[in-house]
Short mmCIF file of C-alpha atoms and ligand atoms in Angstrom, two decimals:
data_model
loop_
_atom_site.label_atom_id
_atom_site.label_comp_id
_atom_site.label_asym_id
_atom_site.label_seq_id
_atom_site.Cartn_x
_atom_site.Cartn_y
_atom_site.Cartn_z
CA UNK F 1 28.74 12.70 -2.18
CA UNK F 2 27.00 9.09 -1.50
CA UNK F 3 25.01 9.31 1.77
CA UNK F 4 25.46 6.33 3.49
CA UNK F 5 22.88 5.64 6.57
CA UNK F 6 23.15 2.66 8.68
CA UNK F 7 19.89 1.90 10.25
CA UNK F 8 20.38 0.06 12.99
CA UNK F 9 18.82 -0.88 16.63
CA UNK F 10 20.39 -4.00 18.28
CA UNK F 11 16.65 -5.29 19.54
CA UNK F 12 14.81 -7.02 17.27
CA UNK F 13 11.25 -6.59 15.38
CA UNK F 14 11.51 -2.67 15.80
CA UNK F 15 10.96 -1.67 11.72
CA UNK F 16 14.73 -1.57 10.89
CA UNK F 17 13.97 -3.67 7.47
CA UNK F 18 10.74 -2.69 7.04
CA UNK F 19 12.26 1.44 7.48
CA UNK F 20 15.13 0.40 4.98
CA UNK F 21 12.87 -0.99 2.20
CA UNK F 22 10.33 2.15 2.41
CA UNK F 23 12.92 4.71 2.96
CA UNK F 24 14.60 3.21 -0.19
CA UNK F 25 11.45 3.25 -2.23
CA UNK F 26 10.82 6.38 -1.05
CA UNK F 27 14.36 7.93 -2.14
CA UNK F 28 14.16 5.95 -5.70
CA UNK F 29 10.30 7.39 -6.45
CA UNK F 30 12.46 11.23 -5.78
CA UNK F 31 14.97 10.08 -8.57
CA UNK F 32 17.82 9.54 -6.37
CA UNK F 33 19.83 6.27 -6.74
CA UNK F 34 19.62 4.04 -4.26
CA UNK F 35 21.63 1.08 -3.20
CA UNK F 36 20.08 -1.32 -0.36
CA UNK F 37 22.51 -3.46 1.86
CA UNK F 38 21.47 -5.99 3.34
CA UNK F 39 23.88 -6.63 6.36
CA UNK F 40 21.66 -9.22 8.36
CA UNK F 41 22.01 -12.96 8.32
CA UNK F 42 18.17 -13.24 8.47
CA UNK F 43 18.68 -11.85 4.91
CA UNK F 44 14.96 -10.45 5.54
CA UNK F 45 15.24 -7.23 3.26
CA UNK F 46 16.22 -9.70 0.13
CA UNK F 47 13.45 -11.77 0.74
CA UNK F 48 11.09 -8.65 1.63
CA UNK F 49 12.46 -7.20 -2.08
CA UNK F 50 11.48 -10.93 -3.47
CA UNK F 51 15.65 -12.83 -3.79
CA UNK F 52 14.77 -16.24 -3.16
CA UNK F 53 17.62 -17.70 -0.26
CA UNK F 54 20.49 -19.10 -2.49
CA UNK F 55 19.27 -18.07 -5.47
CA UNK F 56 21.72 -14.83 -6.26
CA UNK F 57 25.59 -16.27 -6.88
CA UNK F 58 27.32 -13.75 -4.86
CA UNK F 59 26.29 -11.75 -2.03
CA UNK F 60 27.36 -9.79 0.84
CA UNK F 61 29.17 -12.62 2.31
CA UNK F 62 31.64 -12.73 -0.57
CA UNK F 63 32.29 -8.87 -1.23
CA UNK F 64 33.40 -8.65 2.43
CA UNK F 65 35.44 -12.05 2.82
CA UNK F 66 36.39 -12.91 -0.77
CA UNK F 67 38.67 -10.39 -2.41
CA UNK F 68 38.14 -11.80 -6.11
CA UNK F 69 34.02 -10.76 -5.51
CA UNK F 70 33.35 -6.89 -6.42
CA UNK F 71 30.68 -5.05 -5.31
CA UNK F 72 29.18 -4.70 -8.58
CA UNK F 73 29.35 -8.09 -9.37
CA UNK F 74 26.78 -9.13 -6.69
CA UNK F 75 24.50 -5.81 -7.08
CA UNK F 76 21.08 -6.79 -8.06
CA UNK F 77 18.58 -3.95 -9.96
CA UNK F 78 15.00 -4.16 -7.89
CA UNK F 79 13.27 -1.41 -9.50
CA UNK F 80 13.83 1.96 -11.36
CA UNK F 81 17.10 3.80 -9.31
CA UNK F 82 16.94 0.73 -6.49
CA UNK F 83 19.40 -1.92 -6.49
CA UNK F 84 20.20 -4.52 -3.62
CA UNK F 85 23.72 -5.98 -2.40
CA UNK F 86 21.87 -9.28 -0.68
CA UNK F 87 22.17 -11.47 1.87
CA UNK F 88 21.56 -14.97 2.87
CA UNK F 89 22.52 -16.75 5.97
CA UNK F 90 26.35 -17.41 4.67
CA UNK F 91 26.65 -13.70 6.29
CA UNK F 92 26.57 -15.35 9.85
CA UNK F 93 29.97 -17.14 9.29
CA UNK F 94 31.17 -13.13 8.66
CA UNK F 95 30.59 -12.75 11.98
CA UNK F 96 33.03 -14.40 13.09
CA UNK F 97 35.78 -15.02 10.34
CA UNK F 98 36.23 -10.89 10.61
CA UNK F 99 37.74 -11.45 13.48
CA UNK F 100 41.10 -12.32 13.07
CA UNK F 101 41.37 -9.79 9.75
CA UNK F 102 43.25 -6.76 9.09
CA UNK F 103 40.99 -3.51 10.13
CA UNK F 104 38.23 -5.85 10.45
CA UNK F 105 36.28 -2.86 11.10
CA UNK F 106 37.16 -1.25 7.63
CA UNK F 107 35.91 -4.07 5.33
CA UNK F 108 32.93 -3.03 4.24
CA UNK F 109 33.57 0.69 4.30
CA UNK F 110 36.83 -0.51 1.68
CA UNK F 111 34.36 -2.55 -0.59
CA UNK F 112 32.15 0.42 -1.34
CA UNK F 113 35.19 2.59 -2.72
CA UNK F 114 34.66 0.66 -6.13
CA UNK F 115 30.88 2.18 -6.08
CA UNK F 116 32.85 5.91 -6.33
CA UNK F 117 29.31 8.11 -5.46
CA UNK F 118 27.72 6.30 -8.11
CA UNK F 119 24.25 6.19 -5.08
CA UNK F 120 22.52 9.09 -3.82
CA UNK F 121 21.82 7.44 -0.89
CA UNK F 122 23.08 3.66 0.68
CA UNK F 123 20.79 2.49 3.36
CA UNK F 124 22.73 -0.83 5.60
CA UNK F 125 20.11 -2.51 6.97
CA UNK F 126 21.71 -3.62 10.44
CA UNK F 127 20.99 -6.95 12.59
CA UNK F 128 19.40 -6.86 15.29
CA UNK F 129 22.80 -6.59 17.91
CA UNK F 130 26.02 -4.50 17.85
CA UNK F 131 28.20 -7.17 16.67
CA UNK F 132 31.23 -6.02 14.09
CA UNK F 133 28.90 -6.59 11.35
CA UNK F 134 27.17 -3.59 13.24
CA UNK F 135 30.14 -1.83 13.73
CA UNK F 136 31.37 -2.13 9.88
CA UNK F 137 28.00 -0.40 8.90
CA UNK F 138 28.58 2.40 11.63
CA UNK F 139 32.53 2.80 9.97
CA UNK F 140 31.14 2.73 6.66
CA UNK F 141 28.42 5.19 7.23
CA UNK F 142 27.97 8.79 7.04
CA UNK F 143 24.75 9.01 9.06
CA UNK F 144 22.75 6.64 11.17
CA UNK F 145 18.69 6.11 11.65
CA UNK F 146 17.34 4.79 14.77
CA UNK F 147 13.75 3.21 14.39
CA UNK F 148 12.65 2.88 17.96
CA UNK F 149 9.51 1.22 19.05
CA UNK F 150 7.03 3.40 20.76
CA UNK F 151 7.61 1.25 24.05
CA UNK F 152 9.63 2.24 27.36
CA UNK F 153 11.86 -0.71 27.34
CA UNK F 154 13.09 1.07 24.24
CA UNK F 155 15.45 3.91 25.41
CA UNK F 156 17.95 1.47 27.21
CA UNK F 157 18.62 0.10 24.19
CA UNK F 158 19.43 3.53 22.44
CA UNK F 159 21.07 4.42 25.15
CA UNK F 160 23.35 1.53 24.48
CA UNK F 161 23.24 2.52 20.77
CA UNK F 162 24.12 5.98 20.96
CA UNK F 163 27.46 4.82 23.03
CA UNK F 164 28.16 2.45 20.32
CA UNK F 165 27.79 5.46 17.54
CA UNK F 166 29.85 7.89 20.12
CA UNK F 167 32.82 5.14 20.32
CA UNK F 168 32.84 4.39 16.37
CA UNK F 169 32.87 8.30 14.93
CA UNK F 170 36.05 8.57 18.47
CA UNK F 171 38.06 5.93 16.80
CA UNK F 172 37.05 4.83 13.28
CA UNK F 173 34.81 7.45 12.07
CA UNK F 174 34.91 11.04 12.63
CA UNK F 175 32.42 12.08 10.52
CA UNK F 176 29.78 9.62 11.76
CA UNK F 177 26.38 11.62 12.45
CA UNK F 178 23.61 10.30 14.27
CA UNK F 179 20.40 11.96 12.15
CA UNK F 180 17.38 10.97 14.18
CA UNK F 181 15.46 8.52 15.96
CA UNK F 182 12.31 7.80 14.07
CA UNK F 183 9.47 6.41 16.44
CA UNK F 184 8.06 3.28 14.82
CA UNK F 185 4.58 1.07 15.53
CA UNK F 186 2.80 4.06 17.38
CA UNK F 187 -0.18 3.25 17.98
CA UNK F 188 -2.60 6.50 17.78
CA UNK F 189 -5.42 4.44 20.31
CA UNK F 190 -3.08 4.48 23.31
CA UNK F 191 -1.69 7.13 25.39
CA UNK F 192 1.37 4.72 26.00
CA UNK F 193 2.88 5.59 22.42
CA UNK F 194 1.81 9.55 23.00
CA UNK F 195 4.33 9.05 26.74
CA UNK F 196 7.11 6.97 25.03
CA UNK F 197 7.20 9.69 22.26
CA UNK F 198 7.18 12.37 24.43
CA UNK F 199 9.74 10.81 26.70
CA UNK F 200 11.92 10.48 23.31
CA UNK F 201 11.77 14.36 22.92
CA UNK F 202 12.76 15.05 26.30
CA UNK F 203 16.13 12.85 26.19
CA UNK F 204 16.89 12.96 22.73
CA UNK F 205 15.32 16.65 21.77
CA UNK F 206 15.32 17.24 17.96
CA UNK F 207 17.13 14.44 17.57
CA UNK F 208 13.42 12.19 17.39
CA UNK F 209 11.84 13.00 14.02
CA UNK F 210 8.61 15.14 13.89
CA UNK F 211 7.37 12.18 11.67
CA UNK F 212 6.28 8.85 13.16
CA UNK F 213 5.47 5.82 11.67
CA UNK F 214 2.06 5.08 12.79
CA UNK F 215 1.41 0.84 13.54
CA UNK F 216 -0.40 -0.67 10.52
CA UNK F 217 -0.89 -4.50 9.68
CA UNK F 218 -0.52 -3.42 6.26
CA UNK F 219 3.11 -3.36 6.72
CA UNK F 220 3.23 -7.07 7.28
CA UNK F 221 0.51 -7.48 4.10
CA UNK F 222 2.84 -5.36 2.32
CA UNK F 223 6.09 -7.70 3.03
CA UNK F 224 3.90 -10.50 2.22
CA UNK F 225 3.12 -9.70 -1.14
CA UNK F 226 6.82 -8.73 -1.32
CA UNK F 227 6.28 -4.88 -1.80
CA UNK F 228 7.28 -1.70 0.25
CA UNK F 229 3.92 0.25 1.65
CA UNK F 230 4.53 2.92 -1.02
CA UNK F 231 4.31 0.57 -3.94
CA UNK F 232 1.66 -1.89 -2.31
CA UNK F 233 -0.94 0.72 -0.54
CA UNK F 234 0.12 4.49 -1.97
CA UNK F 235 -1.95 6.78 -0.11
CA UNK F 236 -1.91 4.51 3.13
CA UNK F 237 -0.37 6.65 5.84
CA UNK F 238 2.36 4.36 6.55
CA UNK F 239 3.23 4.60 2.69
CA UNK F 240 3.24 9.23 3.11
CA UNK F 241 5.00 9.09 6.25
CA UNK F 242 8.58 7.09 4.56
CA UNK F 243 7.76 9.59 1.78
CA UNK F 244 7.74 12.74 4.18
CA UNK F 245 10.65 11.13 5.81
CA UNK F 246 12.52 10.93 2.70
CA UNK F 247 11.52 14.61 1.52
CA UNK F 248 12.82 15.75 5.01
CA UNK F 249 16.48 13.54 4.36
CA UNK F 250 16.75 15.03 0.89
CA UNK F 251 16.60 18.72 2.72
CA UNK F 252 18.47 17.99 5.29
CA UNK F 253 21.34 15.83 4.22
CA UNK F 254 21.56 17.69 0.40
CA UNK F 255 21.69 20.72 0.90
CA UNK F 256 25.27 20.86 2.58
CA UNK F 257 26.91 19.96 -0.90
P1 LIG T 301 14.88 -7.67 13.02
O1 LIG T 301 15.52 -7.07 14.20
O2 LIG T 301 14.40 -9.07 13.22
O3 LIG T 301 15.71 -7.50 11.78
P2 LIG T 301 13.43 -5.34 12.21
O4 LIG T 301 13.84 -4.35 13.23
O5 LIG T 301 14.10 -5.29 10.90
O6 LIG T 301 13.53 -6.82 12.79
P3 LIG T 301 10.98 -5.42 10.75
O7 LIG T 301 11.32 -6.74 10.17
O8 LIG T 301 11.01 -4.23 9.87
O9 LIG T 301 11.86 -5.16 12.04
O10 LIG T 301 9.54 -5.47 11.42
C1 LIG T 301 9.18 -6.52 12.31
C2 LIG T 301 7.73 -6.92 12.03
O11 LIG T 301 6.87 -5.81 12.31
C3 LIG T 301 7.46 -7.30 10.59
O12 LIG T 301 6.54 -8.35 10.56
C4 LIG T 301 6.86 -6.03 9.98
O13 LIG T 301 5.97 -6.34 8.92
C5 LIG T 301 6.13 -5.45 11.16
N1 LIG T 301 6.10 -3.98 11.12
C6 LIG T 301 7.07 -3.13 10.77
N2 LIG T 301 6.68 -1.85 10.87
C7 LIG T 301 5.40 -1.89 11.31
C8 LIG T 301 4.41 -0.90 11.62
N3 LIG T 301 4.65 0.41 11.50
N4 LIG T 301 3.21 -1.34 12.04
C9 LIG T 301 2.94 -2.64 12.19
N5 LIG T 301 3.80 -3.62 11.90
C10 LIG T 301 5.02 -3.26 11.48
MG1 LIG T 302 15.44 -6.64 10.01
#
């Protein structure tokens, strides 16, 4: 069975695309096929995974509003086991030409069916909101990651999330399951991170992954030289902690069969 995990926060700039690309990485350097969506009109992940803005002929954008378009026909191969399904800024018209379709929630969970558990894994890199783009990852998903920056303002937000997540597996997808919350940009010199985690633990309990991803400007000289951490920086601890994180997924999520 293909493992499909949204990862999604609706505020911006907390290491939802940077999470996608390394988890992906990750997953593909275990041998396990992986298939990236990119599901933001920023198109960020394609560019972060070096697709040039207008350069592939179909993307996203047509698989979900152009019946003729199949998924494999705008799949791009990145690396060994990694492809992409890309994204430009066409997707923002999505937004709002879903509305008036049939199941407009169901659209992107009825254009994977041609993949038929061809992936290990699909990681949907969300926007940064819970529009119905949002909501088609959450109805196409089996799972969903939370990156949450190691700030207070942050647990509104999943608060908001989580209700989002709870509606969505009440009325579209039953077997939705939220996997974890995985703290992002912690910054080891200040006691702040340390609280936020902590705080984290207490609402969300084993919900908040034992790993966090520790803040590193490395990250943003990774994306600039177009490379996940694990490919650009190896042993950097930024680059062990999406493999750890992948290691744990593999355990968690695989073993059920
Ligand atoms: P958006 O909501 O705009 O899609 P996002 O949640 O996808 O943003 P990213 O694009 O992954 O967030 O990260 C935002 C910025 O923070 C990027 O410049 C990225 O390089 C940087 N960044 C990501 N993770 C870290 C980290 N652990 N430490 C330091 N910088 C990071
Ligand atoms: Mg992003």
């Amino acid at each position: 069975m293909t493992q499909i995990i949204s990862i999604a926060n609706q505020k911006g700039g907390v290491g939802k695309t940077t999470s996608t690309i390394n988890l992906g990485v990750a997953l593909a350097h275990l041998q396990r096929r992986v298939l990236l969506i990119d599901l933001d009109p920023q198109g960020a992940l394609s560019v972060g995974l070096g697709v040039k803005p207008g350069e592939p002929e179909y993307t996203v954008y047509e698989v979900l509003m152009n019946g003729a378009v199949t998924i494999n026909q705008a799949i791009i191969p990145v690396q060994a086991n990694l492809d992409l399904l890309p994204a430009d800024n066409d997707l923002a018209a999505a937004e709002v030409e879903l509305i008036p379709e049939f199941r407009r929630e169901m659209v992107l969970r009825n254009a994977l069916v041609p993949l038929n558990d061809w992936y290990d894994y699909i990681l949907i890199d969300c926007p940064p909101s819970l529009s119905l783009l949002t909501v088609n990852a959450f109805t196409a998903s089996t799972g969903v990651i939370v990156p949450m920056q190691c700030e207070f303002f942050s647990f509104r937000v999943i608060r908001t999330l989580m209700e989002s997540v709870d509606r969505t597996r009440d009325r579209l997808n039953p077997g939705l399951e939220l996997i974890g919350i995985l703290p992002t940009m912690y910054s080891t010199g200040t006691i702040h991170s340390r609280e936020v985690f902590e705080q984290a633990r207490n609402l969300y309990g084993d919900k908040v992954f034992d790993i966090v991803i520790y803040k590193s400007i490395r990250f943003a000289e990774a994306s600039v030289a177009n490379k996940a951490m694990i490919d650009y920086s190896t042993d950097h601890k930024g680059a062990l902690a999406y493999q750890q994180l992948a290691q744990t997924l593999a355990e968690k999520l695989e073993q059920r069969g």
